mmCIF file of C-alpha atoms and ligand atoms in Angstrom:
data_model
loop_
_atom_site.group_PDB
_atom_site.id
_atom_site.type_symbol
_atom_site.label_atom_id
_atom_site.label_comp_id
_atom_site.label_asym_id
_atom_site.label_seq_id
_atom_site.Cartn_x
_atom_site.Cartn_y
_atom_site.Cartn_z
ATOM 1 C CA UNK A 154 0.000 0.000 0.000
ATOM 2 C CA UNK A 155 1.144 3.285 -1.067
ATOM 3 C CA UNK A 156 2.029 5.032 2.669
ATOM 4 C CA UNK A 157 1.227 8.951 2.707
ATOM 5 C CA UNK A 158 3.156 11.928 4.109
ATOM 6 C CA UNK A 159 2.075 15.378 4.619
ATOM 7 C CA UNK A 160 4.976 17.436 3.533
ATOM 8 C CA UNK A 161 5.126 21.414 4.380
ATOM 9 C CA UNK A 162 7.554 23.417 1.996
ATOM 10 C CA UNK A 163 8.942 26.421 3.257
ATOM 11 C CA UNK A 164 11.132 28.073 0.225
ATOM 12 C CA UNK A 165 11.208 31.269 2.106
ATOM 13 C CA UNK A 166 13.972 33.923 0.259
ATOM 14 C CA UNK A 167 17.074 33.764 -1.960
ATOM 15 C CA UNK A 168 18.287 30.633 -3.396
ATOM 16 C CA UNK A 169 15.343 29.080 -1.334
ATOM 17 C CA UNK A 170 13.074 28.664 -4.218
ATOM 18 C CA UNK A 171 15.210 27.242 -6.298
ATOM 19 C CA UNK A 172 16.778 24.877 -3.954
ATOM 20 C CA UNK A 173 13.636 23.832 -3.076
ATOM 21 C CA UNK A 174 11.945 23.095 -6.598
ATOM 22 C CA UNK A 175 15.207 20.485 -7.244
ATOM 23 C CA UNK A 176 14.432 19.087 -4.132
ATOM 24 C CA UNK A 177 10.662 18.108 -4.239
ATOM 25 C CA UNK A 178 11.542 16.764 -8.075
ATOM 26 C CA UNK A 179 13.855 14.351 -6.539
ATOM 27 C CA UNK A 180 11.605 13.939 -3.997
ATOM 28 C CA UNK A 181 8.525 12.872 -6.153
ATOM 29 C CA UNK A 182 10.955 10.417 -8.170
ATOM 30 C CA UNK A 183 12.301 9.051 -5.203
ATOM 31 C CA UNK A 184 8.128 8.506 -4.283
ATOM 32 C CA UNK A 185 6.909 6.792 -7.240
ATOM 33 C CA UNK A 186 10.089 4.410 -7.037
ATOM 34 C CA UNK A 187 9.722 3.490 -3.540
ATOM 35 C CA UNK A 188 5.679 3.537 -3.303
ATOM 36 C CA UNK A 189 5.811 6.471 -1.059
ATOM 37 C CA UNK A 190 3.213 9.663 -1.886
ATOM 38 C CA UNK A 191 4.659 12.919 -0.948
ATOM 39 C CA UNK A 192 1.435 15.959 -0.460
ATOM 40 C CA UNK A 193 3.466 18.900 -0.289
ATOM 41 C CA UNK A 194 1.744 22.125 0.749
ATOM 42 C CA UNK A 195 3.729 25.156 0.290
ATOM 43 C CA UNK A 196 3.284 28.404 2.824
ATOM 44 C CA UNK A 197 5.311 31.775 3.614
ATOM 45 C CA UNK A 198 7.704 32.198 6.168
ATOM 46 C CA UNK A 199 10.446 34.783 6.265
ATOM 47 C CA UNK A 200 10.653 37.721 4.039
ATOM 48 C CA UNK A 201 8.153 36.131 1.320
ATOM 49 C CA UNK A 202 5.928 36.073 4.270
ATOM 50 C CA UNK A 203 6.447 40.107 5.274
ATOM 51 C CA UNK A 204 5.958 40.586 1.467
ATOM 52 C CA UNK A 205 3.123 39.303 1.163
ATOM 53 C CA UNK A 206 1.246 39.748 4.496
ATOM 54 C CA UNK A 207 3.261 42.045 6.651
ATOM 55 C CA UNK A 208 4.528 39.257 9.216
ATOM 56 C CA UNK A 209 7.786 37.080 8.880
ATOM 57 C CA UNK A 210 5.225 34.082 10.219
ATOM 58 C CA UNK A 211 1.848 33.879 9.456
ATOM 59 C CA UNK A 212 -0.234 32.171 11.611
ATOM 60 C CA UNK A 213 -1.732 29.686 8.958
ATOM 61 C CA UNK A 214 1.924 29.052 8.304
ATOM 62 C CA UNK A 215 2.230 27.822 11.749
ATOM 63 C CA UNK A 216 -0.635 25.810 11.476
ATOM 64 C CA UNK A 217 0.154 24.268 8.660
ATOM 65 C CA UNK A 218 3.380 22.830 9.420
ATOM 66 C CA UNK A 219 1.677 21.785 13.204
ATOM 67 C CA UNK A 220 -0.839 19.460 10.768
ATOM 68 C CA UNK A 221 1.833 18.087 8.426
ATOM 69 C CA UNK A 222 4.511 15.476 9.225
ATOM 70 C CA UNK A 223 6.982 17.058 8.414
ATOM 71 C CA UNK A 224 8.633 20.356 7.302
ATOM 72 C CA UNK A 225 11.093 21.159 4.626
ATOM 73 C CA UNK A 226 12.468 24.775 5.148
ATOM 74 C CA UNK A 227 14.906 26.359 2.759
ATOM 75 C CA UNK A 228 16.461 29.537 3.682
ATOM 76 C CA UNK A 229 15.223 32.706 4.944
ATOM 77 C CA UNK A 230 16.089 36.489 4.885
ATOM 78 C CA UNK A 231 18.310 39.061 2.787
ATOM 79 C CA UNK A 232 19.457 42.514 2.012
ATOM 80 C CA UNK A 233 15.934 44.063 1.443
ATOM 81 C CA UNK A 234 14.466 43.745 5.258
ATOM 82 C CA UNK A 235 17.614 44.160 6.845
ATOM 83 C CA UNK A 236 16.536 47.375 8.095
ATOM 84 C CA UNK A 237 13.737 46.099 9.844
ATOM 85 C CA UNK A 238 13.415 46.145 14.129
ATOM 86 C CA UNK A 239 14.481 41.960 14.889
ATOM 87 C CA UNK A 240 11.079 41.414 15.929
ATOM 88 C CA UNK A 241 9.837 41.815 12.781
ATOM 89 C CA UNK A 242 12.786 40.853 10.576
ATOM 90 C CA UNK A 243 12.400 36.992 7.838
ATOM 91 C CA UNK A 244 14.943 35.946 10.970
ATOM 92 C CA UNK A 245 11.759 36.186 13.994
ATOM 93 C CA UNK A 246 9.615 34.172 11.433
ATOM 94 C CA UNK A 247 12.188 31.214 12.244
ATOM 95 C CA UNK A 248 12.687 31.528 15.510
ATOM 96 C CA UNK A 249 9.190 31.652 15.891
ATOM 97 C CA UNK A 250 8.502 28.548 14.003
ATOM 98 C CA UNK A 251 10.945 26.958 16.144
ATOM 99 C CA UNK A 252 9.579 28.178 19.567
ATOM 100 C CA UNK A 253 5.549 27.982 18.033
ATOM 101 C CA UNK A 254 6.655 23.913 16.859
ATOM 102 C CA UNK A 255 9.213 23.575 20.138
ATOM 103 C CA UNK A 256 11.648 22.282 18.386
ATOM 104 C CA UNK A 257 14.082 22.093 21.333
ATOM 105 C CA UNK A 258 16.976 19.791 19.644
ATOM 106 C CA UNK A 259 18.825 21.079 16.340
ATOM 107 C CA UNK A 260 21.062 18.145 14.776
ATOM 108 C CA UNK A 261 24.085 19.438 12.640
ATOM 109 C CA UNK A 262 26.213 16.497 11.053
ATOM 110 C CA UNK A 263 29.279 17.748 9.846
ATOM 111 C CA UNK A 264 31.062 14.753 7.377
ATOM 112 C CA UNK A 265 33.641 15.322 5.271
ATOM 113 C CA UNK A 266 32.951 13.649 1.577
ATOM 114 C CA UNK A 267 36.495 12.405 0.098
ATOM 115 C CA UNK A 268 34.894 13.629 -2.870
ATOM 116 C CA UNK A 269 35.733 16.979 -1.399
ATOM 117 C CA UNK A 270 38.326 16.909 0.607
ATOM 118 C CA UNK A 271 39.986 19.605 -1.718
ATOM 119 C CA UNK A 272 37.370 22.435 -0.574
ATOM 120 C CA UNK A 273 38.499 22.353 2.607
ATOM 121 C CA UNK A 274 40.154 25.326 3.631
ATOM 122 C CA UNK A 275 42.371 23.083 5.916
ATOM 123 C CA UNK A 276 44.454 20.190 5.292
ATOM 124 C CA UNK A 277 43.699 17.017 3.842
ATOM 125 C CA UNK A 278 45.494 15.506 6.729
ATOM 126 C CA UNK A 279 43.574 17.542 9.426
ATOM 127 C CA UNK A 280 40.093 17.452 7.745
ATOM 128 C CA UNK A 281 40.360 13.758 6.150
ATOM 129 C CA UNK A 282 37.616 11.397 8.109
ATOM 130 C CA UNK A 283 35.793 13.973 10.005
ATOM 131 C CA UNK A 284 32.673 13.292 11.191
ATOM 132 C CA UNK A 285 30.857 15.523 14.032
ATOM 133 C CA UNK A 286 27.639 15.514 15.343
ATOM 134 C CA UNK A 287 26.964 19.184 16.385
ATOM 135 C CA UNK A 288 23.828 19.080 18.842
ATOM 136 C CA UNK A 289 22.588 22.727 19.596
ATOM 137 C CA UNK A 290 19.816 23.694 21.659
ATOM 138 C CA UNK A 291 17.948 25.778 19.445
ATOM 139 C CA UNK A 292 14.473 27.004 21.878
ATOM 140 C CA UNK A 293 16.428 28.355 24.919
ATOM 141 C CA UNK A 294 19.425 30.160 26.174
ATOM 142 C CA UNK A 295 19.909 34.164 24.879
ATOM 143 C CA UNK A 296 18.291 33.571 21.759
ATOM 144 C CA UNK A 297 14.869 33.910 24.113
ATOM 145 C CA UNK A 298 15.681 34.450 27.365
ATOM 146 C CA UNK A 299 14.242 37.799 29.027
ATOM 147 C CA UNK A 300 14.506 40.535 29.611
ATOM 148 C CA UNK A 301 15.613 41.472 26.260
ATOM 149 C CA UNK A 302 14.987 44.711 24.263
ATOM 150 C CA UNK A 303 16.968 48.015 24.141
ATOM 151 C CA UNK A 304 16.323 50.086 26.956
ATOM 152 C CA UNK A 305 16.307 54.085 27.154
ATOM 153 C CA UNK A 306 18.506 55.186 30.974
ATOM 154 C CA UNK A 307 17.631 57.554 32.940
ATOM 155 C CA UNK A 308 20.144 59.635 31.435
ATOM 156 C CA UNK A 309 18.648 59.329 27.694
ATOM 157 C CA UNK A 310 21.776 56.481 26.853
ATOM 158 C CA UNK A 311 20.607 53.454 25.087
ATOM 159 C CA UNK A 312 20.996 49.658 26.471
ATOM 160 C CA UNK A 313 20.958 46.823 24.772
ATOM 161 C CA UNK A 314 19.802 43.527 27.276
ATOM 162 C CA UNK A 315 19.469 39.802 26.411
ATOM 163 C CA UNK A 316 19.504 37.333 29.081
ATOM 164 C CA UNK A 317 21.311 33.704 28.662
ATOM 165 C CA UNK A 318 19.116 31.738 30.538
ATOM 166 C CA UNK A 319 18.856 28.060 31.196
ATOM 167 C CA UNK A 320 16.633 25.291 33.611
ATOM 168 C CA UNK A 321 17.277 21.893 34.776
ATOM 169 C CA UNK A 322 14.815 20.783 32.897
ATOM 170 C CA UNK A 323 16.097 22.327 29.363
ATOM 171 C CA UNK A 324 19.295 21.404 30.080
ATOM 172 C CA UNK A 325 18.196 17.559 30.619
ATOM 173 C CA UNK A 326 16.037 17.387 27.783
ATOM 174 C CA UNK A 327 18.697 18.459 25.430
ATOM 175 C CA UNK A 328 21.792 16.457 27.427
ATOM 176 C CA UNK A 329 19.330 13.517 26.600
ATOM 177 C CA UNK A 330 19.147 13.636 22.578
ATOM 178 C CA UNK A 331 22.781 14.190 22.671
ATOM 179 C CA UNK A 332 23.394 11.292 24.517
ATOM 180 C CA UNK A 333 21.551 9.297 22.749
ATOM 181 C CA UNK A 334 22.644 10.786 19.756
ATOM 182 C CA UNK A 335 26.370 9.901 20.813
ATOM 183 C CA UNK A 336 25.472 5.944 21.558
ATOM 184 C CA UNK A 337 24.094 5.779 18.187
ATOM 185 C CA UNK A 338 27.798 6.978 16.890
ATOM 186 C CA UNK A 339 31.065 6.646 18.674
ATOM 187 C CA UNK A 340 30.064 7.132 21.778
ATOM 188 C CA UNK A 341 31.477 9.869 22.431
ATOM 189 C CA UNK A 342 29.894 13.337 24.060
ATOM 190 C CA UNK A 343 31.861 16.642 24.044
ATOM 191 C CA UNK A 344 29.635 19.036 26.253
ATOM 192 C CA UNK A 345 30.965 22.648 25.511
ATOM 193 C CA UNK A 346 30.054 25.799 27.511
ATOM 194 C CA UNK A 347 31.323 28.792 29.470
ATOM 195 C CA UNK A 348 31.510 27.502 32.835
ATOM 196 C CA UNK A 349 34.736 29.244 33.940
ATOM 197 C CA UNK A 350 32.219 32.454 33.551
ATOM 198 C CA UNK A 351 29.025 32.346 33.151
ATOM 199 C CA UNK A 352 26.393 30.794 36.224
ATOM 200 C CA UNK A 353 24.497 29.393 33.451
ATOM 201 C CA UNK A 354 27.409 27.137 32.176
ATOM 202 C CA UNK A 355 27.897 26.114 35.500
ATOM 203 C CA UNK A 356 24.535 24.781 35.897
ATOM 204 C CA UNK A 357 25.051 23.720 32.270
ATOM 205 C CA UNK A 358 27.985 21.502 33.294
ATOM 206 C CA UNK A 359 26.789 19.668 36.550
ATOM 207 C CA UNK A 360 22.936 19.096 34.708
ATOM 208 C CA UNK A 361 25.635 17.498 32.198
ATOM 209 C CA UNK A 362 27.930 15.262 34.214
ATOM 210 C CA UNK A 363 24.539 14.161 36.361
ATOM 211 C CA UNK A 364 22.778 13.086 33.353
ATOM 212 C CA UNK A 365 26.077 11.683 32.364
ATOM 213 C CA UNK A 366 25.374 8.999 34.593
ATOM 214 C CA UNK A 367 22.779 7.184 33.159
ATOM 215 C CA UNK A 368 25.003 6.953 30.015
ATOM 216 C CA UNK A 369 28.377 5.143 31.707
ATOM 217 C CA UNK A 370 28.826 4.070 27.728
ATOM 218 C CA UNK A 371 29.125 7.214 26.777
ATOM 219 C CA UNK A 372 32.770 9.161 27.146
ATOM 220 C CA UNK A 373 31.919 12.750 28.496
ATOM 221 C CA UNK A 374 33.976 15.466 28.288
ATOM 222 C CA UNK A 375 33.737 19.165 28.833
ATOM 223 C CA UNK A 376 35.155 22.091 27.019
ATOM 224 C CA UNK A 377 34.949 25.935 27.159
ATOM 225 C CA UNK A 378 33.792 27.253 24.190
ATOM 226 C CA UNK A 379 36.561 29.726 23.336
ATOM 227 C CA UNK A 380 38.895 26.600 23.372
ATOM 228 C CA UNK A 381 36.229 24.014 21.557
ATOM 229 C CA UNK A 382 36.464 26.776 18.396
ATOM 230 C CA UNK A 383 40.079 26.760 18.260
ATOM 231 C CA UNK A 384 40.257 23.098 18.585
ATOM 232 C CA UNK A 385 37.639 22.270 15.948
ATOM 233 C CA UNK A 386 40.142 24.187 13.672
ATOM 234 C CA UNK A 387 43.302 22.749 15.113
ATOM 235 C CA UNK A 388 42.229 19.422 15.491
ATOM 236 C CA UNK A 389 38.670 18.351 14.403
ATOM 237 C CA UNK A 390 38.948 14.579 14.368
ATOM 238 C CA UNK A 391 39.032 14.825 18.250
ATOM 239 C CA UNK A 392 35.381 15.410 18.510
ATOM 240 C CA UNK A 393 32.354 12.898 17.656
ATOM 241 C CA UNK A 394 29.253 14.379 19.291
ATOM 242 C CA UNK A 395 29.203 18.279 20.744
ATOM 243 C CA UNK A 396 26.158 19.323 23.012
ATOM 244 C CA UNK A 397 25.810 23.080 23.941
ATOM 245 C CA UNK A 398 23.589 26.217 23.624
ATOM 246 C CA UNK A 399 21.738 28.116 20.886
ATOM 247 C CA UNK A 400 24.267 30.628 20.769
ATOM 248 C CA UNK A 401 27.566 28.328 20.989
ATOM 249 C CA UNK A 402 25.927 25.807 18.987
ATOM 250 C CA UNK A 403 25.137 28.761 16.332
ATOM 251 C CA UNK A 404 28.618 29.442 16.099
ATOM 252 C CA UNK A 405 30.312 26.591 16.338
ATOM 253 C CA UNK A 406 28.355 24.762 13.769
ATOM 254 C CA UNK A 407 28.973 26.716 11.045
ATOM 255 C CA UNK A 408 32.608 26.737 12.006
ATOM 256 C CA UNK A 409 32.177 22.936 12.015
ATOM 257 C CA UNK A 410 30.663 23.095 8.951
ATOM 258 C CA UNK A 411 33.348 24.914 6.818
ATOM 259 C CA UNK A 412 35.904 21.947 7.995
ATOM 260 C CA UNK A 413 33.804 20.010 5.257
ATOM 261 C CA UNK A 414 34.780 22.883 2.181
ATOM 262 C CA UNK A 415 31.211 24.092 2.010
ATOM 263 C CA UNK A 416 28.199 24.929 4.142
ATOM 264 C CA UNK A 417 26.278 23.874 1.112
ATOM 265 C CA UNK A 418 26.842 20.682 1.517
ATOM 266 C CA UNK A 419 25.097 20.731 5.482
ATOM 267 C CA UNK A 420 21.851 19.596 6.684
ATOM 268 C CA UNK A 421 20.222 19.625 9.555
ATOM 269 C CA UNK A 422 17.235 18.456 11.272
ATOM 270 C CA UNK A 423 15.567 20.355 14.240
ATOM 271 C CA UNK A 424 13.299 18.118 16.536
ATOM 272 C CA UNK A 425 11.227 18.268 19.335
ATOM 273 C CA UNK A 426 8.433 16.359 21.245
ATOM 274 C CA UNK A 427 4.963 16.120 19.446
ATOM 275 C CA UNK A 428 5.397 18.067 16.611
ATOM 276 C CA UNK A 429 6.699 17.744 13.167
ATOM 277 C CA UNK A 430 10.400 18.022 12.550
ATOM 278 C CA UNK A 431 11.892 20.768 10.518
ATOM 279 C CA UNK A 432 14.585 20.177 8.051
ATOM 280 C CA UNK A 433 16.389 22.484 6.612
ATOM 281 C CA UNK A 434 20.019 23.420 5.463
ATOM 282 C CA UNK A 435 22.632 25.027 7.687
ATOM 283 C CA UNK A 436 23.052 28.088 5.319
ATOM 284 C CA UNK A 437 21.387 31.091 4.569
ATOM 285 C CA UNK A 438 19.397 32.300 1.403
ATOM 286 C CA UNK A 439 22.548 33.839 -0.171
ATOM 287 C CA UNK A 440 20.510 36.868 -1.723
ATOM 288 C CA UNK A 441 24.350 37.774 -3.850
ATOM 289 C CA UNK A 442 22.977 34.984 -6.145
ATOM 290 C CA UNK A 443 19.502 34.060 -5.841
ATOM 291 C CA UNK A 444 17.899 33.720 -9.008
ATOM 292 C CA UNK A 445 20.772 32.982 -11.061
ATOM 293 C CA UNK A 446 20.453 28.932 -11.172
ATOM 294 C CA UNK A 447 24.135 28.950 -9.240
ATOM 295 C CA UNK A 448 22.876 28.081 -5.872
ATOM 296 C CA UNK A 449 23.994 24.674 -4.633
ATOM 297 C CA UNK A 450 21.310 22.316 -3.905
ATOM 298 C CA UNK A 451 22.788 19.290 -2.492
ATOM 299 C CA UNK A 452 21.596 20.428 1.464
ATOM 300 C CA UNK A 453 18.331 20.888 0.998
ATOM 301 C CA UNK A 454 18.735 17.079 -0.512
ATOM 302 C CA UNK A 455 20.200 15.705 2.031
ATOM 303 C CA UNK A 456 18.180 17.904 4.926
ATOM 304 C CA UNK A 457 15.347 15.978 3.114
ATOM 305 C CA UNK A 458 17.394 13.173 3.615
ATOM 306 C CA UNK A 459 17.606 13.508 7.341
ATOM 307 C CA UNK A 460 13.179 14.228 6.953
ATOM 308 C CA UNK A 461 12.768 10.635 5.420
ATOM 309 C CA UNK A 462 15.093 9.565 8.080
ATOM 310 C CA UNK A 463 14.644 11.096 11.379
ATOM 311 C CA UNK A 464 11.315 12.428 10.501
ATOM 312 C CA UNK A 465 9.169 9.869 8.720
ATOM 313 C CA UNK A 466 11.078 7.263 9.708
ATOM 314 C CA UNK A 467 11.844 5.830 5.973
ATOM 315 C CA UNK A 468 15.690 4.666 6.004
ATOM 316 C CA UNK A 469 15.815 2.990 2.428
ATOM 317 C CA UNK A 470 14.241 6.326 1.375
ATOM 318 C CA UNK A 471 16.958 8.342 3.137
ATOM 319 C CA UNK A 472 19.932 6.272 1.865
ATOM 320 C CA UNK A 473 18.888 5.905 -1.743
ATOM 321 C CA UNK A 474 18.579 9.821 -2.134
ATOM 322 C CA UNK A 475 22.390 10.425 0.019
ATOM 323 C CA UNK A 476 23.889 7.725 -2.341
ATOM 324 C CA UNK A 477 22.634 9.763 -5.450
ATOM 325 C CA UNK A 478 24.122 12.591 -3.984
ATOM 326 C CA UNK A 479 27.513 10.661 -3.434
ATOM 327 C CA UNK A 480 27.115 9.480 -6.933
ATOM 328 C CA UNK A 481 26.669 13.088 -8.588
ATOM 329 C CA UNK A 482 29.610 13.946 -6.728
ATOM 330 C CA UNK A 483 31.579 11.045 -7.680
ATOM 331 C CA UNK A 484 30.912 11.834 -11.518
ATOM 332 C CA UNK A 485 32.319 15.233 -10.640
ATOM 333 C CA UNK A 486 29.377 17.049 -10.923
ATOM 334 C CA UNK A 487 29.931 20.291 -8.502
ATOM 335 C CA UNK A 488 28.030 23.545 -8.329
ATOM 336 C CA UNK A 489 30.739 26.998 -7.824
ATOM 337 C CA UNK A 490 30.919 26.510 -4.028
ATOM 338 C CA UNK A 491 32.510 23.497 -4.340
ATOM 339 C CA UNK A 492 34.109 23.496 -7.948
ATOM 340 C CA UNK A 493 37.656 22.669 -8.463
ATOM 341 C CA UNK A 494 39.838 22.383 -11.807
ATOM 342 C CA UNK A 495 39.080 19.293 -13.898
ATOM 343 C CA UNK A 496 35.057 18.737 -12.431
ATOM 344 C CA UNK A 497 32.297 19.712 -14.776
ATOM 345 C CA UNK A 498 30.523 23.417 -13.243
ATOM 346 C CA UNK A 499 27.043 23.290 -12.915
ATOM 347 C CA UNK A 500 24.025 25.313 -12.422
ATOM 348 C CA UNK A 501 21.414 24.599 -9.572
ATOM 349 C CA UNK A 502 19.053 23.216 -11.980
ATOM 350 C CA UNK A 503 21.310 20.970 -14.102
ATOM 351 C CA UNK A 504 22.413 19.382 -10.511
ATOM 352 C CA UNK A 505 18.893 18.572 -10.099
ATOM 353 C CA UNK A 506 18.700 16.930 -13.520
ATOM 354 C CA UNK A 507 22.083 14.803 -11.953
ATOM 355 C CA UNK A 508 20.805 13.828 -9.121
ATOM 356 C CA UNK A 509 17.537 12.257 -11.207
ATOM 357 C CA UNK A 510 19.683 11.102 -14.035
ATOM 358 C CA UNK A 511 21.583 9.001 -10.380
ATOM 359 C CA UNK A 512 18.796 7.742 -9.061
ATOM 360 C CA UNK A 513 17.947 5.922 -12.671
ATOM 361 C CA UNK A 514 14.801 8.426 -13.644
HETATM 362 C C1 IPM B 782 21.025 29.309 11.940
HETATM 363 C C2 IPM B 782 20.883 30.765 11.597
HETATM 364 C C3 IPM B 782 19.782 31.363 12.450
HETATM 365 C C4 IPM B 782 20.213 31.252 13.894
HETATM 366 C C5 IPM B 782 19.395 32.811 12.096
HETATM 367 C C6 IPM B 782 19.029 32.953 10.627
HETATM 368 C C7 IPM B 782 18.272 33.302 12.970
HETATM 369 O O1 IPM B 782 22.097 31.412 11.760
HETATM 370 O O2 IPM B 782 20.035 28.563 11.764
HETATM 371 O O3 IPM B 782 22.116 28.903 12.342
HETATM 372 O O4 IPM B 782 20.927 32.111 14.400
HETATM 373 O O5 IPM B 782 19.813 30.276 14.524
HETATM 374 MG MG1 MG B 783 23.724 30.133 12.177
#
């Protein structure tokens, strides 16, 4: 019997759109090979969302995504509502679909592909066989805490306030996924914080280590954050699984994500309890060359990837479309982010037409 998913596409701004039409054609292939109907339902979020209706999230957005199961974001934001206050900006639209769909746990794989190993920025030798799991909480910590604003003194000065906050009970929640996440790999959890610092590390660090003991398979460590970023640079085959906060998580994954050549190769999958996941790439809408069939794909593929897997729970479905993406990549197909002499330069669209050429259209 033909088994039914609820799909809602987000292609918010920039190279969203065109990221995303690739993806659901792969996506319907993929479906009539393996018996599997996709409905996809497409709403606004972001700056196509202020366009259109004057908010970055509409509430039927919201709504629609809660009564789907799943979600397949794209990228949001760009030049054009830069200007606007944050709480109306494409960038509150996402944190709001995060908070409204309490999607505590954001999972950031960063694997290096042999196929290229040459992108890196670093050595082969420090880069070659990297594999990180970055776990960020993504509904807590400054990103929301209160009080936040910026506040007129007496004396007429301006102040600008956020508040890193974090409870037990976030901390745990969190701690868990990324242990679990860990046993599922090598077993082995780097927690990283600010605890030589900040009270809310501290707290951060013993919720850690407590939790730490109902997971005696998994290796714990600790690092401060400042060191964790230098180290990912210096020596990134060290880690396996990373657990921290929205804002070091923020950071550090896209650090962790340029150790693979190009953030346009990164997925990731934001989860939570009870409602649909949200997959999306780790990088932005690139607005310097939206609409010029140059964008790169091969993330919003595999965050759909990580959707059949960790979403919908369809594994064959999840490893069929990552080996066409290994496959493209073995031919030497590459897109200008990750070009180098001797592979064949391709457009957005003519990866898409790779990628269903690979998976025998
Ligand atoms: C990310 C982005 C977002 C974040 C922005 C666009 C709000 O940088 O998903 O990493 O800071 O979380
Ligand atoms: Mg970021």
């Amino acid at each position: 019997m033909t088994k039914t998913y609820k799909i809602t596409l987000l292609p918010g701004d920039g190279i969203g759109p065109e990221i995303m039409a690739v993806t659901v054609e792969v996506l319907q292939l993929l479906g009539k090979q393996l018996d599997l109907e996709f409905q996809f339902t497409e709403a606004l979020l972001g700056g196509a969302a202020i366009d259109a209706t004057g908010e970055p999230l509409p509430s039927v957005t919201l709504e629609t995504c809660k009564q789907s199961d799943a979600v397949l974001l794209a990228a949001i934001g760009g030049y054009k509502w830069d200007d606007l206050p944050s709480g109306q900006r494409p960038e509150a639209g996402l944190l709001g679909l995060r908070s409204g769909l309490e999607l505590f746990a954001n999972l950031r794989p960063a694997t290096i592909l042999p196929q290229l190993i040459e992108a890196s920025s670093l050595k082969r030798e420090v880069v070659e066989g990297v594999d990180i799991m970055v776990v960020r909480e993504l509904t807590g910590g400054i990103y929301f805490g209160k009080p936040k604003g910026i506040f007129i003194n007496e004396n007429g000065e301006r102040r600008g306030v956020n508040t890193m906050v974090y409870s037990e009970a976030e901390i745990d929640r969190i701690g868990r996924v990324a242990f679990e996440a860990a046993r599922k790999r090598s077993k082995r959890l780097c927690s990283v914080d600010k605890a030589n610092v900040l009270e809310v590390s501290q707290l951060w660090r013993s919720c850690i280590t407590e939790l730490g003991k109902e997971y005696p398979d998994v290796e714990l460590s600790h690092m401060y954050v400042d060191n964790a970023a230098m180290q990912l640079v210096r020596n990134p085959k060290q880690f396996d699984t990373i657990v921290t906060g929205n804002l070091f998580g923020d950071i550090l994954s896209d650090a962790a994500a340029m150790l693979t050549g190009s953030i346009g190769m990164l997925p990731s999958a934001s989860l939570g309890a009870g409602n649909p996941g949200v997959f999306e790439p780790v990088h932005g809408s690139a607005p310097d060359i939206a609409g010029q069939d140059k964008a790169n794909p091969l993330a919003q593929v595999l965050s759909a990837a990580m959707m059949l897997r960790y979403g919908l729970n369809e594994p064959v479905a999840a490893d069929k479309l990552e080996k066409a993406v290994l496959q493209v990549l073995d031919q030497g197909d590459r897109t200008g982010d990750i070009f180098s002499p001797g592979m064949n330069l391709l457009g957005c669209k003519a990866m898409g037409a790779a990628l269903l050429r690979a998976m025998g259209e």
